[in-house]
């Protein structure tokens, strides 16, 4: 357990929070802006056509389809409606609304998944009877049918935010269950023998050995789930009748696209920020609770686990 | 002469059978009689599959015997485990990587709900004993293999048990570190007066450390011969060049070879390791 | 215990569960908007077969088209990232951020760029979604090579091109295929979600939401069933390709990269 095999070749991810990491992010943002504006300049010079053909360029390089970056930024500080609040406060409160829904479901799904994992590891019978159904539950593409779930919930008398939270919970519980189970089983056989040699109770073994060993696995799942629950919440806000949230904002500003394309772009930026905020909050908690050696070991053991989540 | 009842560890007719799936049935140990006196240092040595780790785990009540009787510290092994009468050291240090060195040593003390101050004092003393006091606040992965194993020894001694069970504790270390660790264990043994049962693959290690070496044979696992080392209590690097050291090594080697020849030397996978 | 024997009891239990569901819904007179009867779903499936089939086909084309574009771009980016450190330094923060972001939000923008009525706009949403997992996993596969194999190739004075084709690409294959499996599931979900942002009506997403808006839930469930089957089908196709491309790996892989 104490041996920490390290990834064999070059370090893939820059050390987080390091100066180099910050520089890389800023540099990347600058490059993206330059690419965006550069494409517009060159595209316009080519008359909006693919060079040497009569085909129209996609995306069209005009200011309506691709507003200038500075126009998008300044639109955030202009009123969203005539003499109303500035766009960024409108979008900020929509993002908070969406995050609250996602968070409620995330907490319920996370606790439920953890509980199921603990139950399964303590009872072979429960695992054999229920785990196949837990796995089978994922054949329902909940993200794809999120709007239907909300309509369904509405017909059954559930408020919209509850239905959306249920979607987030459904997205969270599966990865958390599976990774909790894996993590609780991860201690080496000798570590389990060690606890037995101390005449530790089952409860002590669970809390002193298994749960700490499972934490890095659980956080891997939580980060995936956090991202997925924001997606689930946004998609769940799409059906007509939904009152608030980023999903609503996306639809209403895409209807205003002809008049004010910057607003749609600003909304997309806020969607991204909402997701990053949620995942970053989970990562911060992880850094407080999981020791760096363990985190690295898990990532080396299970390459690709990070991306295997329900990201859409 | 120590008898099975006054011994730190006593066994009469002890046997262990692993029931596998189907017709697989592995007789790991058969008819083991032994008596280890309090304060003695005994090594178990033998080929893979001779059941030496199984015997150690029976003493520790990590598994239960199929036949015969076993007494640890005058009690059943189960009671001895519940009374925390022994400490165990494995081939892997098995430190909990999320705990500092100090908190690893405190782990067994937390389980018996000792107060924080008592835990700290006890951990301090144990780390001092293995010469790692200044590394108390390091993380396990910052330590070399030998140091990690010393932490594991400190942890095993934390309860102040009468008995120390060691399962090839230096098997994963390089030769130089290994010899230093052997010296270290002897020092701790002479200072604490514990009874030690030590499983090893290495003949020089068994001879250098032990008062007695129990040579085991495989299929079924038995104790084929017991060799009195007779090197005296004080041992150091010079001991490794002692005439008696070589003689004892030869005795153990011949005992191993003899048994292998008699049984047929095909190595068998050890049931528990 | 083999996987097959482990999953046999629940498989046998499945028809029983369906039957119980049917009986309970009938016995307690549960309304169809709360819980649709399995028989109602099946009969809706039969009755609307033509509509569902053409909607399914349209969505499948969006998903597969987007998957192809995203995978090609993802692999190209991964090769560039493994060749030039600068590209890698630029792509890594983007990929990290993207894994936290709800990428479907770009759907209304794609509708504007590639015209809302064209399936290309949905394909592009799928392509962006698929791009990142494929790119990240392929970069990992290309860079996390057995150092022993690398040293062997270097000791043979192999040119970099030979190391790429001989060691890096083969060792990246399992990573690539595990990403492709994830991507195939994401592609279908992404296509359906993109459809919710508007466009032609003859697609699964619109069919599901329109029927749901009319509270015709058995119809919606029938379409969801089709979506699930398409998803499973895509997964099986990818697995079959994997088996063809790397027969040496599949047989011994039990707990490899997910």
mmCIF file with all atom_site columns, N, CA and C in Angstrom, chain A residues 1-4 6 187-188 190-201 204-205 208-210 212-214 216 291-294 297-298, chain B residues 57 60-64 81-82 84 86 88 90 92-99 107-108 110-113 139-141 148 155-156 159:
data_model
loop_
_atom_site.group_PDB
_atom_site.id
_atom_site.type_symbol
_atom_site.label_atom_id
_atom_site.label_alt_id
_atom_site.label_comp_id
_atom_site.label_asym_id
_atom_site.label_entity_id
_atom_site.label_seq_id
_atom_site.pdbx_PDB_ins_code
_atom_site.Cartn_x
_atom_site.Cartn_y
_atom_site.Cartn_z
_atom_site.occupancy
_atom_site.B_iso_or_equiv
_atom_site.pdbx_formal_charge
_atom_site.auth_seq_id
_atom_site.auth_comp_id
_atom_site.auth_asym_id
_atom_site.auth_atom_id
_atom_site.pdbx_PDB_model_num
ATOM 1   N N  . UNK A 1 1   ? 0.822   -1.201  0.000   1.00 0.00 ? 1   UNK A N  1
ATOM 2   C CA . UNK A 1 1   ? 0.000   0.000   0.000   1.00 0.00 ? 1   UNK A CA 1
ATOM 3   C C  . UNK A 1 1   ? 0.859   1.256   0.000   1.00 0.00 ? 1   UNK A C  1
ATOM 4   N N  . UNK A 1 2   ? 1.969   1.124   0.687   1.00 0.00 ? 2   UNK A N  1
ATOM 5   C CA . UNK A 1 2   ? 2.771   2.330   0.832   1.00 0.00 ? 2   UNK A CA 1
ATOM 6   C C  . UNK A 1 2   ? 3.593   2.607   -0.416  1.00 0.00 ? 2   UNK A C  1
ATOM 7   N N  . UNK A 1 3   ? 3.758   1.590   -1.235  1.00 0.00 ? 3   UNK A N  1
ATOM 8   C CA . UNK A 1 3   ? 4.520   1.839   -2.446  1.00 0.00 ? 3   UNK A CA 1
ATOM 9   C C  . UNK A 1 3   ? 3.674   2.676   -3.393  1.00 0.00 ? 3   UNK A C  1
ATOM 10  N N  . UNK A 1 4   ? 4.290   3.682   -3.970  1.00 0.00 ? 4   UNK A N  1
ATOM 11  C CA . UNK A 1 4   ? 3.548   4.557   -4.862  1.00 0.00 ? 4   UNK A CA 1
ATOM 12  C C  . UNK A 1 4   ? 4.122   4.471   -6.264  1.00 0.00 ? 4   UNK A C  1
ATOM 13  N N  . UNK A 1 6   ? 4.629   5.366   -9.867  1.00 0.00 ? 6   UNK A N  1
ATOM 14  C CA . UNK A 1 6   ? 4.350   6.613   -10.546 1.00 0.00 ? 6   UNK A CA 1
ATOM 15  C C  . UNK A 1 6   ? 4.152   6.367   -12.031 1.00 0.00 ? 6   UNK A C  1
ATOM 16  N N  . UNK A 1 187 ? -8.165  -1.893  -0.056  1.00 0.00 ? 187 UNK A N  1
ATOM 17  C CA . UNK A 1 187 ? -7.025  -2.160  0.839   1.00 0.00 ? 187 UNK A CA 1
ATOM 18  C C  . UNK A 1 187 ? -6.407  -3.530  0.581   1.00 0.00 ? 187 UNK A C  1
ATOM 19  N N  . UNK A 1 188 ? -5.094  -3.605  0.725   1.00 0.00 ? 188 UNK A N  1
ATOM 20  C CA . UNK A 1 188 ? -4.386  -4.864  0.512   1.00 0.00 ? 188 UNK A CA 1
ATOM 21  C C  . UNK A 1 188 ? -4.854  -5.896  1.531   1.00 0.00 ? 188 UNK A C  1
ATOM 22  N N  . UNK A 1 190 ? -3.156  -7.747  3.364   1.00 0.00 ? 190 UNK A N  1
ATOM 23  C CA . UNK A 1 190 ? -2.419  -7.668  4.629   1.00 0.00 ? 190 UNK A CA 1
ATOM 24  C C  . UNK A 1 190 ? -2.965  -6.549  5.516   1.00 0.00 ? 190 UNK A C  1
ATOM 25  N N  . UNK A 1 191 ? -3.473  -5.472  4.909   1.00 0.00 ? 191 UNK A N  1
ATOM 26  C CA . UNK A 1 191 ? -4.042  -4.396  5.726   1.00 0.00 ? 191 UNK A CA 1
ATOM 27  C C  . UNK A 1 191 ? -5.275  -4.907  6.459   1.00 0.00 ? 191 UNK A C  1
ATOM 28  N N  . UNK A 1 192 ? -6.066  -5.738  5.775   1.00 0.00 ? 192 UNK A N  1
ATOM 29  C CA . UNK A 1 192 ? -7.236  -6.320  6.418   1.00 0.00 ? 192 UNK A CA 1
ATOM 30  C C  . UNK A 1 192 ? -6.813  -7.274  7.534   1.00 0.00 ? 192 UNK A C  1
ATOM 31  N N  . UNK A 1 193 ? -5.767  -8.074  7.277   1.00 0.00 ? 193 UNK A N  1
ATOM 32  C CA . UNK A 1 193 ? -5.249  -8.976  8.314   1.00 0.00 ? 193 UNK A CA 1
ATOM 33  C C  . UNK A 1 193 ? -4.732  -8.181  9.504   1.00 0.00 ? 193 UNK A C  1
ATOM 34  N N  . UNK A 1 194 ? -4.102  -7.044  9.190   1.00 0.00 ? 194 UNK A N  1
ATOM 35  C CA . UNK A 1 194 ? -3.568  -6.194  10.254  1.00 0.00 ? 194 UNK A CA 1
ATOM 36  C C  . UNK A 1 194 ? -4.697  -5.763  11.196  1.00 0.00 ? 194 UNK A C  1
ATOM 37  N N  . UNK A 1 195 ? -5.819  -5.314  10.583  1.00 0.00 ? 195 UNK A N  1
ATOM 38  C CA . UNK A 1 195 ? -6.935  -4.878  11.410  1.00 0.00 ? 195 UNK A CA 1
ATOM 39  C C  . UNK A 1 195 ? -7.483  -6.045  12.232  1.00 0.00 ? 195 UNK A C  1
ATOM 40  N N  . UNK A 1 196 ? -7.485  -7.229  11.619  1.00 0.00 ? 196 UNK A N  1
ATOM 41  C CA . UNK A 1 196 ? -7.960  -8.406  12.356  1.00 0.00 ? 196 UNK A CA 1
ATOM 42  C C  . UNK A 1 196 ? -7.011  -8.711  13.512  1.00 0.00 ? 196 UNK A C  1
ATOM 43  N N  . UNK A 1 197 ? -5.703  -8.569  13.259  1.00 0.00 ? 197 UNK A N  1
ATOM 44  C CA . UNK A 1 197 ? -4.737  -8.867  14.319  1.00 0.00 ? 197 UNK A CA 1
ATOM 45  C C  . UNK A 1 197 ? -4.913  -7.908  15.497  1.00 0.00 ? 197 UNK A C  1
ATOM 46  N N  . UNK A 1 198 ? -5.458  -6.708  15.209  1.00 0.00 ? 198 UNK A N  1
ATOM 47  C CA . UNK A 1 198 ? -5.732  -5.766  16.298  1.00 0.00 ? 198 UNK A CA 1
ATOM 48  C C  . UNK A 1 198 ? -7.078  -6.034  16.951  1.00 0.00 ? 198 UNK A C  1
ATOM 49  N N  . UNK A 1 199 ? -7.763  -7.080  16.516  1.00 0.00 ? 199 UNK A N  1
ATOM 50  C CA . UNK A 1 199 ? -9.119  -7.359  17.005  1.00 0.00 ? 199 UNK A CA 1
ATOM 51  C C  . UNK A 1 199 ? -10.012 -6.141  16.823  1.00 0.00 ? 199 UNK A C  1
ATOM 52  N N  . UNK A 1 200 ? -9.873  -5.465  15.665  1.00 0.00 ? 200 UNK A N  1
ATOM 53  C CA . UNK A 1 200 ? -10.706 -4.304  15.390  1.00 0.00 ? 200 UNK A CA 1
ATOM 54  C C  . UNK A 1 200 ? -12.127 -4.764  15.067  1.00 0.00 ? 200 UNK A C  1
ATOM 55  N N  . UNK A 1 201 ? -13.108 -3.967  15.471  1.00 0.00 ? 201 UNK A N  1
ATOM 56  C CA . UNK A 1 201 ? -14.487 -4.298  15.133  1.00 0.00 ? 201 UNK A CA 1
ATOM 57  C C  . UNK A 1 201 ? -14.737 -3.974  13.662  1.00 0.00 ? 201 UNK A C  1
ATOM 58  N N  . UNK A 1 204 ? -14.818 -0.311  13.181  1.00 0.00 ? 204 UNK A N  1
ATOM 59  C CA . UNK A 1 204 ? -13.487 0.313   13.181  1.00 0.00 ? 204 UNK A CA 1
ATOM 60  C C  . UNK A 1 204 ? -12.765 0.054   11.873  1.00 0.00 ? 204 UNK A C  1
ATOM 61  N N  . UNK A 1 205 ? -12.899 -1.177  11.362  1.00 0.00 ? 205 UNK A N  1
ATOM 62  C CA . UNK A 1 205 ? -12.230 -1.498  10.103  1.00 0.00 ? 205 UNK A CA 1
ATOM 63  C C  . UNK A 1 205 ? -12.791 -0.618  8.986   1.00 0.00 ? 205 UNK A C  1
ATOM 64  N N  . UNK A 1 208 ? -11.621 3.221   9.873   1.00 0.00 ? 208 UNK A N  1
ATOM 65  C CA . UNK A 1 208 ? -10.187 3.508   9.972   1.00 0.00 ? 208 UNK A CA 1
ATOM 66  C C  . UNK A 1 208 ? -9.435  3.035   8.734   1.00 0.00 ? 208 UNK A C  1
ATOM 67  N N  . UNK A 1 209 ? -9.946  1.995   8.072   1.00 0.00 ? 209 UNK A N  1
ATOM 68  C CA . UNK A 1 209 ? -9.198  1.447   6.943   1.00 0.00 ? 209 UNK A CA 1
ATOM 69  C C  . UNK A 1 209 ? -9.939  1.634   5.623   1.00 0.00 ? 209 UNK A C  1
ATOM 70  N N  . UNK A 1 210 ? -11.160 1.107   5.530   1.00 0.00 ? 210 UNK A N  1
ATOM 71  C CA . UNK A 1 210 ? -11.799 1.034   4.222   1.00 0.00 ? 210 UNK A CA 1
ATOM 72  C C  . UNK A 1 210 ? -12.228 2.402   3.685   1.00 0.00 ? 210 UNK A C  1
ATOM 73  N N  . UNK A 1 212 ? -11.173 5.546   4.502   1.00 0.00 ? 212 UNK A N  1
ATOM 74  C CA . UNK A 1 212 ? -10.054 6.392   4.046   1.00 0.00 ? 212 UNK A CA 1
ATOM 75  C C  . UNK A 1 212 ? -9.438  5.883   2.745   1.00 0.00 ? 212 UNK A C  1
ATOM 76  N N  . UNK A 1 213 ? -9.352  4.556   2.592   1.00 0.00 ? 213 UNK A N  1
ATOM 77  C CA . UNK A 1 213 ? -8.778  4.014   1.364   1.00 0.00 ? 213 UNK A CA 1
ATOM 78  C C  . UNK A 1 213 ? -9.684  4.292   0.171   1.00 0.00 ? 213 UNK A C  1
ATOM 79  N N  . UNK A 1 214 ? -10.987 4.394   0.433   1.00 0.00 ? 214 UNK A N  1
ATOM 80  C CA . UNK A 1 214 ? -11.940 4.578   -0.670  1.00 0.00 ? 214 UNK A CA 1
ATOM 81  C C  . UNK A 1 214 ? -12.063 6.037   -1.094  1.00 0.00 ? 214 UNK A C  1
ATOM 82  N N  . UNK A 1 216 ? -10.168 8.481   -2.308  1.00 0.00 ? 216 UNK A N  1
ATOM 83  C CA . UNK A 1 216 ? -9.758  8.934   -3.641  1.00 0.00 ? 216 UNK A CA 1
ATOM 84  C C  . UNK A 1 216 ? -10.668 8.392   -4.747  1.00 0.00 ? 216 UNK A C  1
ATOM 85  N N  . UNK A 1 291 ? -4.995  12.523  0.674   1.00 0.00 ? 291 UNK A N  1
ATOM 86  C CA . UNK A 1 291 ? -3.581  12.859  0.650   1.00 0.00 ? 291 UNK A CA 1
ATOM 87  C C  . UNK A 1 291 ? -3.001  12.664  -0.743  1.00 0.00 ? 291 UNK A C  1
ATOM 88  N N  . UNK A 1 292 ? -2.043  13.493  -1.103  1.00 0.00 ? 292 UNK A N  1
ATOM 89  C CA . UNK A 1 292 ? -1.586  13.539  -2.497  1.00 0.00 ? 292 UNK A CA 1
ATOM 90  C C  . UNK A 1 292 ? -1.008  12.216  -2.989  1.00 0.00 ? 292 UNK A C  1
ATOM 91  N N  . UNK A 1 293 ? -0.331  11.486  -2.101  1.00 0.00 ? 293 UNK A N  1
ATOM 92  C CA . UNK A 1 293 ? 0.241   10.211  -2.522  1.00 0.00 ? 293 UNK A CA 1
ATOM 93  C C  . UNK A 1 293 ? -0.850  9.252   -2.988  1.00 0.00 ? 293 UNK A C  1
ATOM 94  N N  . UNK A 1 294 ? -1.923  9.196   -2.194  1.00 0.00 ? 294 UNK A N  1
ATOM 95  C CA . UNK A 1 294 ? -3.017  8.287   -2.522  1.00 0.00 ? 294 UNK A CA 1
ATOM 96  C C  . UNK A 1 294 ? -3.680  8.687   -3.832  1.00 0.00 ? 294 UNK A C  1
ATOM 97  N N  . UNK A 1 297 ? -1.663  7.655   -6.724  1.00 0.00 ? 297 UNK A N  1
ATOM 98  C CA . UNK A 1 297 ? -1.661  6.214   -6.933  1.00 0.00 ? 297 UNK A CA 1
ATOM 99  C C  . UNK A 1 297 ? -2.918  5.778   -7.680  1.00 0.00 ? 297 UNK A C  1
ATOM 100 N N  . UNK A 1 298 ? -4.063  6.329   -7.273  1.00 0.00 ? 298 UNK A N  1
ATOM 101 C CA . UNK A 1 298 ? -5.314  5.939   -7.909  1.00 0.00 ? 298 UNK A CA 1
ATOM 102 C C  . UNK A 1 298 ? -5.303  6.345   -9.370  1.00 0.00 ? 298 UNK A C  1
ATOM 103 N N  . UNK B 2 57  ? -0.113  -17.541 10.821  1.00 0.00 ? 57  UNK B N  1
ATOM 104 C CA . UNK B 2 57  ? -1.471  -16.985 10.833  1.00 0.00 ? 57  UNK B CA 1
ATOM 105 C C  . UNK B 2 57  ? -2.388  -17.753 11.799  1.00 0.00 ? 57  UNK B C  1
ATOM 106 N N  . UNK B 2 60  ? -1.684  -16.296 15.110  1.00 0.00 ? 60  UNK B N  1
ATOM 107 C CA . UNK B 2 60  ? -2.297  -14.979 15.222  1.00 0.00 ? 60  UNK B CA 1
ATOM 108 C C  . UNK B 2 60  ? -3.812  -15.019 15.150  1.00 0.00 ? 60  UNK B C  1
ATOM 109 N N  . UNK B 2 61  ? -4.402  -16.212 14.976  1.00 0.00 ? 61  UNK B N  1
ATOM 110 C CA . UNK B 2 61  ? -5.854  -16.349 14.852  1.00 0.00 ? 61  UNK B CA 1
ATOM 111 C C  . UNK B 2 61  ? -6.391  -15.565 13.653  1.00 0.00 ? 61  UNK B C  1
ATOM 112 N N  . UNK B 2 62  ? -5.575  -15.459 12.627  1.00 0.00 ? 62  UNK B N  1
ATOM 113 C CA . UNK B 2 62  ? -6.087  -14.863 11.399  1.00 0.00 ? 62  UNK B CA 1
ATOM 114 C C  . UNK B 2 62  ? -6.831  -15.932 10.605  1.00 0.00 ? 62  UNK B C  1
ATOM 115 N N  . UNK B 2 63  ? -6.473  -17.196 10.846  1.00 0.00 ? 63  UNK B N  1
ATOM 116 C CA . UNK B 2 63  ? -7.233  -18.331 10.328  1.00 0.00 ? 63  UNK B CA 1
ATOM 117 C C  . UNK B 2 63  ? -7.381  -19.327 11.488  1.00 0.00 ? 63  UNK B C  1
ATOM 118 N N  . UNK B 2 64  ? -8.301  -20.268 11.342  1.00 0.00 ? 64  UNK B N  1
ATOM 119 C CA . UNK B 2 64  ? -8.525  -21.201 12.453  1.00 0.00 ? 64  UNK B CA 1
ATOM 120 C C  . UNK B 2 64  ? -8.057  -22.598 12.057  1.00 0.00 ? 64  UNK B C  1
ATOM 121 N N  . UNK B 2 81  ? -5.829  -12.951 20.692  1.00 0.00 ? 81  UNK B N  1
ATOM 122 C CA . UNK B 2 81  ? -5.980  -11.850 19.735  1.00 0.00 ? 81  UNK B CA 1
ATOM 123 C C  . UNK B 2 81  ? -6.856  -10.758 20.343  1.00 0.00 ? 81  UNK B C  1
ATOM 124 N N  . UNK B 2 82  ? -7.954  -11.176 20.965  1.00 0.00 ? 82  UNK B N  1
ATOM 125 C CA . UNK B 2 82  ? -8.839  -10.179 21.565  1.00 0.00 ? 82  UNK B CA 1
ATOM 126 C C  . UNK B 2 82  ? -8.114  -9.409  22.665  1.00 0.00 ? 82  UNK B C  1
ATOM 127 N N  . UNK B 2 84  ? -5.106  -8.599  22.594  1.00 0.00 ? 84  UNK B N  1
ATOM 128 C CA . UNK B 2 84  ? -3.972  -7.918  21.947  1.00 0.00 ? 84  UNK B CA 1
ATOM 129 C C  . UNK B 2 84  ? -2.641  -8.406  22.528  1.00 0.00 ? 84  UNK B C  1
ATOM 130 N N  . UNK B 2 86  ? -0.371  -10.093 20.875  1.00 0.00 ? 86  UNK B N  1
ATOM 131 C CA . UNK B 2 86  ? 0.732   -10.159 19.920  1.00 0.00 ? 86  UNK B CA 1
ATOM 132 C C  . UNK B 2 86  ? 0.690   -8.979  18.959  1.00 0.00 ? 86  UNK B C  1
ATOM 133 N N  . UNK B 2 88  ? 1.967   -7.931  14.890  1.00 0.00 ? 88  UNK B N  1
ATOM 134 C CA . UNK B 2 88  ? 2.300   -8.649  13.669  1.00 0.00 ? 88  UNK B CA 1
ATOM 135 C C  . UNK B 2 88  ? 3.002   -7.721  12.676  1.00 0.00 ? 88  UNK B C  1
ATOM 136 N N  . UNK B 2 90  ? 4.276   -7.754  8.566   1.00 0.00 ? 90  UNK B N  1
ATOM 137 C CA . UNK B 2 90  ? 4.171   -8.486  7.303   1.00 0.00 ? 90  UNK B CA 1
ATOM 138 C C  . UNK B 2 90  ? 5.354   -8.159  6.396   1.00 0.00 ? 90  UNK B C  1
ATOM 139 N N  . UNK B 2 92  ? 5.094   -6.802  3.464   1.00 0.00 ? 92  UNK B N  1
ATOM 140 C CA . UNK B 2 92  ? 4.847   -5.420  3.083   1.00 0.00 ? 92  UNK B CA 1
ATOM 141 C C  . UNK B 2 92  ? 4.624   -4.625  4.363   1.00 0.00 ? 92  UNK B C  1
ATOM 142 N N  . UNK B 2 93  ? 5.164   -3.416  4.415   1.00 0.00 ? 93  UNK B N  1
ATOM 143 C CA . UNK B 2 93  ? 5.039   -2.642  5.649   1.00 0.00 ? 93  UNK B CA 1
ATOM 144 C C  . UNK B 2 93  ? 3.574   -2.370  5.969   1.00 0.00 ? 93  UNK B C  1
ATOM 145 N N  . UNK B 2 94  ? 2.732   -2.279  4.904   1.00 0.00 ? 94  UNK B N  1
ATOM 146 C CA . UNK B 2 94  ? 1.298   -2.077  5.094   1.00 0.00 ? 94  UNK B CA 1
ATOM 147 C C  . UNK B 2 94  ? 1.011   -0.867  5.981   1.00 0.00 ? 94  UNK B C  1
ATOM 148 N N  . UNK B 2 95  ? 1.712   0.217   5.703   1.00 0.00 ? 95  UNK B N  1
ATOM 149 C CA . UNK B 2 95  ? 1.390   1.462   6.401   1.00 0.00 ? 95  UNK B CA 1
ATOM 150 C C  . UNK B 2 95  ? 0.189   2.088   5.699   1.00 0.00 ? 95  UNK B C  1
ATOM 151 N N  . UNK B 2 96  ? -0.670  2.734   6.470   1.00 0.00 ? 96  UNK B N  1
ATOM 152 C CA . UNK B 2 96  ? -1.812  3.417   5.870   1.00 0.00 ? 96  UNK B CA 1
ATOM 153 C C  . UNK B 2 96  ? -1.313  4.749   5.311   1.00 0.00 ? 96  UNK B C  1
ATOM 154 N N  . UNK B 2 97  ? -1.420  4.885   3.993   1.00 0.00 ? 97  UNK B N  1
ATOM 155 C CA . UNK B 2 97  ? -0.723  5.987   3.339   1.00 0.00 ? 97  UNK B CA 1
ATOM 156 C C  . UNK B 2 97  ? -1.313  7.356   3.652   1.00 0.00 ? 97  UNK B C  1
ATOM 157 N N  . UNK B 2 98  ? -2.548  7.380   4.174   1.00 0.00 ? 98  UNK B N  1
ATOM 158 C CA . UNK B 2 98  ? -3.160  8.677   4.491   1.00 0.00 ? 98  UNK B CA 1
ATOM 159 C C  . UNK B 2 98  ? -2.813  9.138   5.901   1.00 0.00 ? 98  UNK B C  1
ATOM 160 N N  . UNK B 2 99  ? -2.031  8.320   6.628   1.00 0.00 ? 99  UNK B N  1
ATOM 161 C CA . UNK B 2 99  ? -1.653  8.717   7.978   1.00 0.00 ? 99  UNK B CA 1
ATOM 162 C C  . UNK B 2 99  ? -0.158  8.997   8.021   1.00 0.00 ? 99  UNK B C  1
ATOM 163 N N  . UNK B 2 107 ? -2.320  3.988   15.372  1.00 0.00 ? 107 UNK B N  1
ATOM 164 C CA . UNK B 2 107 ? -3.540  3.312   14.914  1.00 0.00 ? 107 UNK B CA 1
ATOM 165 C C  . UNK B 2 107 ? -4.049  2.243   15.884  1.00 0.00 ? 107 UNK B C  1
ATOM 166 N N  . UNK B 2 108 ? -3.213  1.261   16.278  1.00 0.00 ? 108 UNK B N  1
ATOM 167 C CA . UNK B 2 108 ? -3.752  0.232   17.176  1.00 0.00 ? 108 UNK B CA 1
ATOM 168 C C  . UNK B 2 108 ? -4.214  0.817   18.507  1.00 0.00 ? 108 UNK B C  1
ATOM 169 N N  . UNK B 2 110 ? -5.562  3.763   18.918  1.00 0.00 ? 110 UNK B N  1
ATOM 170 C CA . UNK B 2 110 ? -6.870  4.389   18.720  1.00 0.00 ? 110 UNK B CA 1
ATOM 171 C C  . UNK B 2 110 ? -7.974  3.343   18.860  1.00 0.00 ? 110 UNK B C  1
ATOM 172 N N  . UNK B 2 111 ? -7.678  2.125   18.390  1.00 0.00 ? 111 UNK B N  1
ATOM 173 C CA . UNK B 2 111 ? -8.718  1.099   18.390  1.00 0.00 ? 111 UNK B CA 1
ATOM 174 C C  . UNK B 2 111 ? -9.112  0.692   19.802  1.00 0.00 ? 111 UNK B C  1
ATOM 175 N N  . UNK B 2 112 ? -8.172  0.832   20.757  1.00 0.00 ? 112 UNK B N  1
ATOM 176 C CA . UNK B 2 112 ? -8.546  0.509   22.134  1.00 0.00 ? 112 UNK B CA 1
ATOM 177 C C  . UNK B 2 112 ? -8.889  1.784   22.895  1.00 0.00 ? 112 UNK B C  1
ATOM 178 N N  . UNK B 2 113 ? -9.070  2.855   22.141  1.00 0.00 ? 113 UNK B N  1
ATOM 179 C CA . UNK B 2 113 ? -9.554  4.129   22.672  1.00 0.00 ? 113 UNK B CA 1
ATOM 180 C C  . UNK B 2 113 ? -8.709  4.651   23.821  1.00 0.00 ? 113 UNK B C  1
ATOM 181 N N  . UNK B 2 139 ? 5.292   11.483  5.863   1.00 0.00 ? 139 UNK B N  1
ATOM 182 C CA . UNK B 2 139 ? 4.299   10.580  5.281   1.00 0.00 ? 139 UNK B CA 1
ATOM 183 C C  . UNK B 2 139 ? 5.013   9.288   4.895   1.00 0.00 ? 139 UNK B C  1
ATOM 184 N N  . UNK B 2 140 ? 4.287   8.155   4.929   1.00 0.00 ? 140 UNK B N  1
ATOM 185 C CA . UNK B 2 140 ? 4.941   6.870   4.641   1.00 0.00 ? 140 UNK B CA 1
ATOM 186 C C  . UNK B 2 140 ? 5.731   6.860   3.332   1.00 0.00 ? 140 UNK B C  1
ATOM 187 N N  . UNK B 2 141 ? 5.167   7.482   2.275   1.00 0.00 ? 141 UNK B N  1
ATOM 188 C CA . UNK B 2 141 ? 5.842   7.392   0.986   1.00 0.00 ? 141 UNK B CA 1
ATOM 189 C C  . UNK B 2 141 ? 7.141   8.178   0.944   1.00 0.00 ? 141 UNK B C  1
ATOM 190 N N  . UNK B 2 148 ? 10.247  2.153   6.401   1.00 0.00 ? 148 UNK B N  1
ATOM 191 C CA . UNK B 2 148 ? 8.827   1.803   6.498   1.00 0.00 ? 148 UNK B CA 1
ATOM 192 C C  . UNK B 2 148 ? 8.645   0.545   7.343   1.00 0.00 ? 148 UNK B C  1
ATOM 193 N N  . UNK B 2 155 ? 4.844   -0.068  15.186  1.00 0.00 ? 155 UNK B N  1
ATOM 194 C CA . UNK B 2 155 ? 3.392   -0.188  15.290  1.00 0.00 ? 155 UNK B CA 1
ATOM 195 C C  . UNK B 2 155 ? 3.020   -1.513  15.969  1.00 0.00 ? 155 UNK B C  1
ATOM 196 N N  . UNK B 2 156 ? 3.759   -2.584  15.585  1.00 0.00 ? 156 UNK B N  1
ATOM 197 C CA . UNK B 2 156 ? 3.442   -3.895  16.152  1.00 0.00 ? 156 UNK B CA 1
ATOM 198 C C  . UNK B 2 156 ? 3.733   -3.932  17.645  1.00 0.00 ? 156 UNK B C  1
ATOM 199 N N  . UNK B 2 159 ? 1.137   -1.937  21.358  1.00 0.00 ? 159 UNK B N  1
ATOM 200 C CA . UNK B 2 159 ? 0.327   -2.488  22.453  1.00 0.00 ? 159 UNK B CA 1
ATOM 201 C C  . UNK B 2 159 ? 1.198   -3.007  23.587  1.00 0.00 ? 159 UNK B C  1
#
